[in-house]
mmCIF file of C-alpha atoms in Angstrom:
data_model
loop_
_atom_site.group_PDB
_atom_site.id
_atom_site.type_symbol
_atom_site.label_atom_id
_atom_site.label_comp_id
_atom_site.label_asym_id
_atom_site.label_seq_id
_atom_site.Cartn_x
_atom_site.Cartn_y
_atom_site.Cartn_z
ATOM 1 C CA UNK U 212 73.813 86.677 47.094
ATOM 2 C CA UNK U 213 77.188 86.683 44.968
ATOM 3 C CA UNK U 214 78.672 83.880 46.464
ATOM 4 C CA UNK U 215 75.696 81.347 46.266
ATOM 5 C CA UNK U 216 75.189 81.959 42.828
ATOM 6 C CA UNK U 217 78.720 81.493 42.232
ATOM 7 C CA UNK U 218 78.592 78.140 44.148
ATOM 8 C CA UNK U 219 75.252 77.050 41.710
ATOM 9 C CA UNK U 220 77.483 77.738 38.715
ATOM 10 C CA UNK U 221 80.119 76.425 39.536
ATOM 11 C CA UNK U 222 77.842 73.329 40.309
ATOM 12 C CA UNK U 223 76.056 73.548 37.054
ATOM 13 C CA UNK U 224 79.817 73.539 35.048
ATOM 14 C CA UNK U 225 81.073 70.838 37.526
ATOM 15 C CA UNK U 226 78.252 68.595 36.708
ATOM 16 C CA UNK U 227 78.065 69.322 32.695
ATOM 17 C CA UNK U 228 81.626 68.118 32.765
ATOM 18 C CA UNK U 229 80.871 64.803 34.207
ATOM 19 C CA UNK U 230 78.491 64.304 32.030
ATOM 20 C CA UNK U 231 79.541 65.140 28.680
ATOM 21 C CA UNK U 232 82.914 63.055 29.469
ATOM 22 C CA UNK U 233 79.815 59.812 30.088
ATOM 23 C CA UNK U 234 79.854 57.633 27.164
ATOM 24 C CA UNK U 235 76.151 56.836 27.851
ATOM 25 C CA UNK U 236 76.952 52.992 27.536
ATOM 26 C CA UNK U 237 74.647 50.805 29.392
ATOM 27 C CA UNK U 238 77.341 49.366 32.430
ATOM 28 C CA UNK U 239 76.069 45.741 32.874
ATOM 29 C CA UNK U 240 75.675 45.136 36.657
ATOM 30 C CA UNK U 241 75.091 41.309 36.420
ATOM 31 C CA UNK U 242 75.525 38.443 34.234
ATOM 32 C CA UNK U 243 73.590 37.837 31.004
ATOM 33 C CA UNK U 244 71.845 34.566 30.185
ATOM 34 C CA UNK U 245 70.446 33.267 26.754
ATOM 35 C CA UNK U 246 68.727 30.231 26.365
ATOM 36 C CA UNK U 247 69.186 28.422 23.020
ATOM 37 C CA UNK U 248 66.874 25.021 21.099
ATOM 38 C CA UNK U 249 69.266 23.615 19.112
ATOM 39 C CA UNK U 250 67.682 21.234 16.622
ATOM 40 C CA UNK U 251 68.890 18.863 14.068
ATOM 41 C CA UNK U 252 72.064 18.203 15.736
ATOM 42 C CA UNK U 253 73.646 14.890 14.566
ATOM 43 C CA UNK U 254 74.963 11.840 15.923
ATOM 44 C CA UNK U 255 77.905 10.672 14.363
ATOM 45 C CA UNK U 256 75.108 7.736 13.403
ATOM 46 C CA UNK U 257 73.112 10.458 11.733
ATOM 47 C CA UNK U 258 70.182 10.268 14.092
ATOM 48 C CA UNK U 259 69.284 13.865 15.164
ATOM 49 C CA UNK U 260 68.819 15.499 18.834
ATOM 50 C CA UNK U 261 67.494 18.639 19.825
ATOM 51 C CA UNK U 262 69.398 20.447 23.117
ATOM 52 C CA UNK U 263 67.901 22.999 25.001
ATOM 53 C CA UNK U 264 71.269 24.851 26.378
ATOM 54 C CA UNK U 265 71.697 28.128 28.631
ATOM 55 C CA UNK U 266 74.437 30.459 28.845
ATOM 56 C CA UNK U 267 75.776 32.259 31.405
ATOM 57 C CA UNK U 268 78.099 35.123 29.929
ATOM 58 C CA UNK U 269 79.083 38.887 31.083
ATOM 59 C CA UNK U 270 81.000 41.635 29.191
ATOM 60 C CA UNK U 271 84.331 42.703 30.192
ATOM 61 C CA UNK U 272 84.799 45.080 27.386
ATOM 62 C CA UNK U 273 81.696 46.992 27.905
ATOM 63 C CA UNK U 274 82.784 49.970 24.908
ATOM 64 C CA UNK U 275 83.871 47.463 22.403
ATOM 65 C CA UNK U 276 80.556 45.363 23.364
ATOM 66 C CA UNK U 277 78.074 48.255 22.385
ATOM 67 C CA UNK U 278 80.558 49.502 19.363
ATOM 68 C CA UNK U 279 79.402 45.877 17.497
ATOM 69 C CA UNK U 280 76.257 45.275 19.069
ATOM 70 C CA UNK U 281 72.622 47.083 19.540
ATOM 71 C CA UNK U 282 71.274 44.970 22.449
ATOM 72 C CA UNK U 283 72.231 41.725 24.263
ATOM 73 C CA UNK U 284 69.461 39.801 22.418
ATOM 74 C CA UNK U 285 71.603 40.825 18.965
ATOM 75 C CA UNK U 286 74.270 39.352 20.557
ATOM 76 C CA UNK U 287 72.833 36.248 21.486
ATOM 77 C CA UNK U 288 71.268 35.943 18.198
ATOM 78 C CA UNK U 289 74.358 36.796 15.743
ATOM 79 C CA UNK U 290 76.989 35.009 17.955
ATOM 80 C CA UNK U 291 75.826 32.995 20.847
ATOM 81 C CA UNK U 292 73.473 30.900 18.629
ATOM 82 C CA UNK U 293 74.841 30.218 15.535
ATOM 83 C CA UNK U 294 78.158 29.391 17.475
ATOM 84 C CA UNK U 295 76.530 27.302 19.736
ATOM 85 C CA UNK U 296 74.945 25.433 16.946
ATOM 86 C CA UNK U 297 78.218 24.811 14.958
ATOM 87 C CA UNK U 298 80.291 24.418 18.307
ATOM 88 C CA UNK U 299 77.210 21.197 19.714
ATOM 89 C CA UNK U 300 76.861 19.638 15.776
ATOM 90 C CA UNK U 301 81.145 19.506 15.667
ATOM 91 C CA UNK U 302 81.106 17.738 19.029
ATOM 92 C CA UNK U 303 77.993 15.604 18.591
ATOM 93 C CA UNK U 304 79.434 14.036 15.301
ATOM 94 C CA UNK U 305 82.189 12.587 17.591
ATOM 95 C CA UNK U 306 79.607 10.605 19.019
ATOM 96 C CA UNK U 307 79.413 7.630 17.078
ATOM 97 C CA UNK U 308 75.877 5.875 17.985
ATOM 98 C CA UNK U 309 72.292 7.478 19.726
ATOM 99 C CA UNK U 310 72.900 4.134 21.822
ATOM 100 C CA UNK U 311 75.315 5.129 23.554
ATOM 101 C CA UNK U 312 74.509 8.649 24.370
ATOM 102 C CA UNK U 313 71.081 7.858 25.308
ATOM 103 C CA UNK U 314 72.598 5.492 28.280
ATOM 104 C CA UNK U 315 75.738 4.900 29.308
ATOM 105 C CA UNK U 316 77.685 7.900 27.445
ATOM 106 C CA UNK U 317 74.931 10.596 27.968
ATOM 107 C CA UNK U 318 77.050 12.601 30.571
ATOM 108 C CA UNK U 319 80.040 12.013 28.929
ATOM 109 C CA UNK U 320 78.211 13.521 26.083
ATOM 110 C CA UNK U 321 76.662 16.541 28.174
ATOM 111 C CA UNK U 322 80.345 17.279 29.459
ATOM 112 C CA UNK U 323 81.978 17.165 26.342
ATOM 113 C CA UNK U 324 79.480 19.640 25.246
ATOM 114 C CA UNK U 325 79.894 21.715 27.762
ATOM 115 C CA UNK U 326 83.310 22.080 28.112
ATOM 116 C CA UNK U 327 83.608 22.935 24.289
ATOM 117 C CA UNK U 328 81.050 25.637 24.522
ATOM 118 C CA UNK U 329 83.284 26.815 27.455
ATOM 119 C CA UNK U 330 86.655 26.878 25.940
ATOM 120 C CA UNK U 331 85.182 28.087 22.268
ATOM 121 C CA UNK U 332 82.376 30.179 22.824
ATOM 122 C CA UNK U 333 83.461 33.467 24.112
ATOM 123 C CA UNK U 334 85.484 35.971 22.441
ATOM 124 C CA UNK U 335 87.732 39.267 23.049
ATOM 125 C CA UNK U 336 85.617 40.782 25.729
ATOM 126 C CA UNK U 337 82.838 38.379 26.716
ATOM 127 C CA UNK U 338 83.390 35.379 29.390
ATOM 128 C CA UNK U 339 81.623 32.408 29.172
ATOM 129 C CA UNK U 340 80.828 31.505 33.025
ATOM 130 C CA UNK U 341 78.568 28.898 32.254
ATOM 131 C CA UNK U 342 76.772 26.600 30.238
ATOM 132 C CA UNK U 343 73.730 24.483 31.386
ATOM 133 C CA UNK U 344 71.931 21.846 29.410
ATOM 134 C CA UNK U 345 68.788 21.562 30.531
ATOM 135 C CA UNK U 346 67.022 19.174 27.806
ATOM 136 C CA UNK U 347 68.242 16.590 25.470
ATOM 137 C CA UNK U 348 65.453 15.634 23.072
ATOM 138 C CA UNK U 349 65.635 12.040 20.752
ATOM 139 C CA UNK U 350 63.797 11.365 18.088
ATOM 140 C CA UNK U 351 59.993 9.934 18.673
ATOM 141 C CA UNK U 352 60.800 7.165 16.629
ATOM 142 C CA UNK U 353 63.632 6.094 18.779
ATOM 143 C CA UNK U 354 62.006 6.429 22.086
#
């Protein structure tokens, strides 16, 4: 019987190893995405849109991630948002006239958006892999 319970503690020491050297940080197997109304965002003609806009993001830094952050909803709701929001109203401004992006400029518009929120969105650890916008709202009285 000696050498089986040698072989069960040497088990039981083998496995308390592994797991005391675990962080117990969540490992994201997948991408994360966020969807985000942003409202009052101006027109460089001061008429205001709303944009529905989803982002597709994953951590690369998963440690440094969960040092700053509780939950990916924190995240998305200290960072991703209030980034987004600055990042849309900075480009939208550019955009002199609702004219224009409501017809012919409206996917020069949605680009310019998106490739802003691409370039200026992530930071040390997270990658941006995508940004969809899926609504742009004008005003009722323009319609």
């Amino acid at each position: 019987m000696k050498p089986l319970n040698s072989y069960y503690l040497f088990l039981l020491i083998f496995l308390a190893f592994i797991f005391s050297n675990c962080e117990n940080k969540k490992v994201p197997s997948q991408d994360f995405v966020h969807q985000n109304f942003l409202s009052d965002v101006r027109l460089g003609d001061g008429v205001p849109l709303q944009l529905t806009v989803s982002i597709r993001w994953e951590l690369e830094d998963v440690n440094n991630f969960y040092n700053q952050f509780v939950t990916m909803d924190s995240f998305n709701q200290v960072i991703l948002k209030p980034r987004s929001m600055e990042l849309v109203k900075n480009v939208s401004n550019e955009f002199p006239s609702v004219d224009s992006v409501f017809s012919h400029n409206r996917q020069q518009y949605i680009n310019t958006i998106k490739d802003e929120l691409l370039t200026n969105l992530g930071e040390a650890g997270i990658v941006i892999n995508e940004i969809i916008i899926s609504d742009i709202t004008f005003p009722v009285s323009y319609t």
